[in-house]
XYZ file of C-alpha atoms in Angstrom:
290
model
C -0.764 -25.057 -2.892
C -2.304 -28.019 -4.721
C -1.179 -28.954 -8.212
C -4.544 -27.744 -9.519
C -4.153 -24.425 -7.722
C -0.605 -24.000 -9.003
C -1.687 -24.755 -12.568
C -4.588 -22.312 -12.265
C -2.311 -19.570 -10.949
C 0.266 -20.078 -13.675
C -2.427 -19.914 -16.343
C -3.881 -16.733 -14.886
C -0.463 -15.115 -14.572
C 0.459 -15.997 -18.134
C -2.658 -14.156 -19.270
C -2.129 -11.337 -16.761
C 1.333 -10.565 -18.113
C -0.160 -9.912 -21.540
C -3.357 -8.113 -20.542
C -3.908 -4.458 -19.746
C -6.580 -4.095 -17.080
C -7.872 -1.402 -14.777
C -7.717 2.386 -14.860
C -4.672 4.366 -13.796
C -5.454 6.541 -10.759
C -4.010 9.572 -12.556
C -7.012 9.438 -14.876
C -9.298 10.232 -11.937
C -9.859 13.483 -10.037
C -8.083 13.852 -6.698
C -5.618 16.052 -4.868
C -4.661 13.500 -2.221
C -4.663 9.767 -2.897
C -4.862 7.519 0.162
C -3.790 3.978 -0.698
C -4.857 1.290 1.774
C -2.597 -1.619 0.943
C -4.437 -4.842 0.053
C -7.904 -3.483 0.910
C -10.816 -5.216 -0.781
C -13.712 -3.012 -1.878
C -16.234 -5.135 0.014
C -14.167 -4.836 3.195
C -14.170 -1.037 3.177
C -17.821 -0.931 2.194
C -18.744 -3.162 5.134
C -17.461 -0.630 7.692
C -17.827 2.684 5.832
C -21.158 3.655 7.419
C -19.402 3.838 10.802
C -17.074 6.617 9.597
C -18.783 9.944 8.965
C -15.837 11.396 7.080
C -16.045 8.732 4.343
C -18.220 9.214 1.294
C -19.957 6.384 -0.580
C -17.629 3.516 -1.456
C -17.553 2.710 -5.136
C -15.702 -0.171 -6.746
C -13.040 0.499 -9.364
C -10.670 -1.814 -11.185
C -6.996 -1.711 -10.230
C -4.163 -1.897 -12.750
C -2.418 -4.573 -10.680
C -3.025 -7.553 -8.423
C 0.047 -6.881 -6.256
C 1.875 -3.810 -4.964
C 4.839 -4.274 -7.273
C 2.632 -4.542 -10.347
C 0.490 -1.587 -9.252
C 3.500 0.648 -8.610
C 5.066 -0.170 -11.941
C 1.894 0.277 -13.991
C 0.781 3.412 -12.141
C 3.940 5.499 -11.933
C 6.585 4.298 -14.382
C 7.012 6.950 -17.067
C 3.884 8.872 -16.089
C 4.366 12.619 -16.639
C 2.344 13.665 -13.577
C 4.794 12.101 -11.130
C 6.977 15.219 -11.425
C 4.192 17.177 -9.668
C 3.434 14.376 -7.206
C 4.705 13.925 -3.656
C 4.605 10.301 -2.542
C 4.734 9.176 1.083
C 4.871 5.412 1.403
C 5.253 2.563 3.826
C 5.495 0.016 1.005
C 8.931 -1.558 0.598
C 8.475 -2.303 -3.117
C 9.204 1.353 -3.895
C 12.891 0.573 -3.554
C 12.663 -1.570 -6.695
C 9.954 0.076 -8.758
C 10.169 3.842 -8.172
C 12.859 6.406 -8.889
C 12.999 9.316 -6.463
C 14.053 11.753 -9.182
C 10.785 11.078 -11.027
C 8.750 12.639 -8.185
C 8.469 16.068 -6.644
C 9.397 14.140 -3.484
C 9.495 10.453 -2.591
C 9.381 9.791 1.145
C 9.979 6.093 1.826
C 8.840 6.053 5.437
C 9.564 2.335 5.760
C 13.280 3.055 5.620
C 13.369 4.922 8.928
C 10.085 4.353 10.789
C 9.855 0.573 10.796
C 8.269 -1.034 13.876
C 10.259 -4.212 14.404
C 7.919 -5.540 17.054
C 4.826 -5.134 14.888
C 6.669 -6.158 11.712
C 5.349 -3.281 9.647
C 5.282 0.509 9.226
C 2.993 2.289 11.713
C 0.073 4.048 10.081
C 0.712 7.116 12.233
C 4.162 7.541 10.667
C 2.662 7.768 7.175
C 0.060 10.262 8.384
C 2.677 12.484 9.999
C 4.878 12.589 6.925
C 1.941 13.164 4.566
C 0.743 16.125 6.647
C 4.248 17.572 6.888
C 4.907 17.365 3.148
C 1.439 18.656 2.251
C 2.177 21.780 4.300
C 5.831 22.169 3.319
C 5.605 21.377 -0.394
C 1.949 22.195 -1.284
C 2.109 19.651 -4.140
C -0.318 19.359 -7.022
C -0.887 15.754 -5.983
C -0.038 13.875 -2.788
C -0.050 10.082 -2.382
C -0.157 8.544 1.107
C 0.377 4.781 0.871
C -0.461 3.036 4.152
C 0.516 -0.595 4.674
C -2.683 -1.420 6.581
C -4.952 -3.403 6.266
C -2.220 -5.629 4.762
C -0.895 -8.138 7.272
C 0.494 -8.145 9.922
C -2.764 -7.223 11.611
C -1.587 -4.694 14.169
C -4.499 -4.601 16.662
C -5.284 -8.322 16.381
C -2.173 -10.329 15.394
C -2.551 -13.872 14.106
C -0.257 -16.468 15.651
C 2.334 -17.555 13.121
C 2.313 -14.273 11.175
C 5.956 -13.267 10.918
C 5.163 -9.798 9.564
C 6.454 -8.135 6.437
C 9.841 -8.663 4.859
C 11.868 -5.466 4.748
C 13.493 -6.421 1.465
C 10.588 -5.713 -0.861
C 9.837 -9.417 -1.187
C 6.874 -11.556 -0.204
C 7.568 -14.237 2.371
C 6.330 -17.701 1.379
C 5.926 -18.812 4.956
C 4.664 -17.228 8.142
C 1.819 -15.153 6.739
C -1.968 -15.474 7.166
C -2.588 -16.553 3.580
C -0.285 -19.563 3.845
C -1.820 -20.444 7.225
C -5.307 -20.084 5.749
C -4.473 -22.239 2.724
C -3.074 -24.952 4.997
C -6.175 -24.897 7.170
C -4.171 -23.819 10.231
C -6.453 -20.825 10.740
C -10.065 -20.202 9.732
C -11.444 -17.701 7.221
C -13.520 -15.906 9.869
C -10.469 -15.473 12.108
C -8.411 -13.929 9.315
C -11.275 -11.746 8.089
C -11.941 -10.368 11.576
C -8.256 -9.490 12.020
C -8.140 -7.988 8.509
C -11.178 -5.850 9.338
C -9.661 -4.748 12.657
C -6.543 -3.625 10.799
C -8.683 -1.580 8.424
C -10.404 0.133 11.348
C -6.961 0.784 12.812
C -5.761 2.639 9.711
C -9.041 4.471 9.085
C -8.537 6.429 12.303
C -5.303 7.714 10.769
C -6.985 8.492 7.453
C -9.576 10.539 9.354
C -6.755 12.487 11.044
C -5.089 13.045 7.668
C -8.334 14.391 6.201
C -8.523 16.906 9.059
C -5.000 18.165 8.374
C -4.646 18.455 4.587
C -6.605 20.478 2.065
C -8.215 19.145 -1.078
C -10.178 16.295 -2.589
C -9.070 13.024 -1.017
C -9.625 9.699 -2.777
C -9.423 6.592 -0.588
C -8.532 3.493 -2.590
C -6.220 0.440 -2.613
C -3.443 -0.902 -4.781
C -5.059 -4.363 -4.891
C -7.329 -6.660 -2.906
C -6.824 -10.043 -1.240
C -7.930 -13.567 -2.116
C -9.706 -15.620 0.550
C -9.889 -18.852 -1.423
C -11.506 -17.532 -4.596
C -10.288 -19.596 -7.552
C -8.574 -21.770 -4.954
C -6.053 -18.987 -4.314
C -4.999 -16.888 -1.320
C -3.244 -13.568 -0.792
C -2.364 -11.344 -3.738
C -0.063 -12.925 -6.331
C 1.080 -10.590 -9.084
C -0.355 -10.641 -12.608
C -3.481 -12.453 -11.419
C -6.486 -10.708 -13.005
C -9.347 -12.028 -10.888
C -12.145 -9.828 -9.488
C -11.310 -10.238 -5.790
C -7.848 -8.792 -6.452
C -8.679 -6.101 -8.989
C -11.900 -4.806 -7.373
C -10.688 -2.034 -5.084
C -12.549 0.738 -3.231
C -12.896 4.353 -4.270
C -14.350 6.810 -1.755
C -14.099 10.598 -1.873
C -13.420 12.705 1.213
C -13.258 16.484 1.612
C -9.966 17.378 3.250
C -9.441 20.547 5.282
C -6.334 21.456 7.226
C -7.661 22.405 10.641
C -4.197 22.332 12.203
C -5.190 19.753 14.797
C -2.059 17.633 14.295
C 1.548 18.747 14.524
C 3.755 16.044 12.988
C 7.214 15.574 14.455
C 8.558 12.565 12.539
C 11.255 13.392 9.979
C 13.542 11.322 7.733
C 17.187 10.905 8.787
C 18.371 12.991 5.827
C 16.830 15.340 3.258
C 14.633 13.832 0.560
C 15.044 12.095 -1.797
C 16.708 9.109 -0.136
C 16.520 6.566 -2.989
C 19.379 6.958 -5.396
C 22.547 5.264 -6.653
C 25.826 6.896 -5.680
C 28.716 7.421 -8.067
C 30.614 4.522 -6.525
C 27.687 2.239 -7.351
C 26.568 1.821 -3.747
C 22.802 1.856 -3.484
C 21.038 3.902 -0.868
C 19.601 0.661 0.484
C 23.121 -0.573 1.263
C 24.158 2.691 2.835
C 21.092 2.881 5.078
C 21.653 -0.724 6.124
C 25.205 0.155 7.120
C 23.911 3.073 9.149
C 21.446 0.846 10.933
C 18.248 2.092 9.308
C 17.621 -1.219 7.502
């Protein structure tokens, strides 16, 4: 990043740490919240007409410009989490969410990681969301898919090393660094980004056909493609391309067309600290799940 870009980012983040922006999703009406990680509103709107199950795509303002910020500002201390089941492929939950605060917290990334793809398969999140919707019948259900966030599963970009499994952003080996360096073009990244959205929307359609209730399709944050001289989705960066996220309503009905088989390696919740101080992350790593 250039010195000008770095200075701009630092200025924005200094302001972002002090500002309150966006509307918490709990203030809106939904039974099932589908979170498409890093999905810009204009991206979803550009393909929405091809998917009959999707309603009109509105634009709403997110409370965060990164997953970590969104998780913290959305769920920390919110009273409705006790009636909420959360199914997630996002690794930041290990740092920002407490399992005991939820009716159930299913961190699918801990046991369904696809090492070859470098991410959590969308189908795994769908399966677990359907299973918990039927088993728990929660007041609210959140299904957090990692797509369309890189890596772009159906159309990988050379040099994309995938996601880090530690709940940290990698500084190298991702499309935004490659784009900033000029090693790949905007159109190439956008096309792969769009293909990844189409990939996950097929799973969202399956979810809508196997859960009951009002489904809201949204995102935790967007992605920068050079706006303000910035790329990706740095935290505490309150710029429109990051905070403008989609909001589309879908009518869900459980038609019983999908029978999920995926299950966690042990009963939920799986995020907790043991009496001896060993974190669940360390224990799962020792068992080979991490």
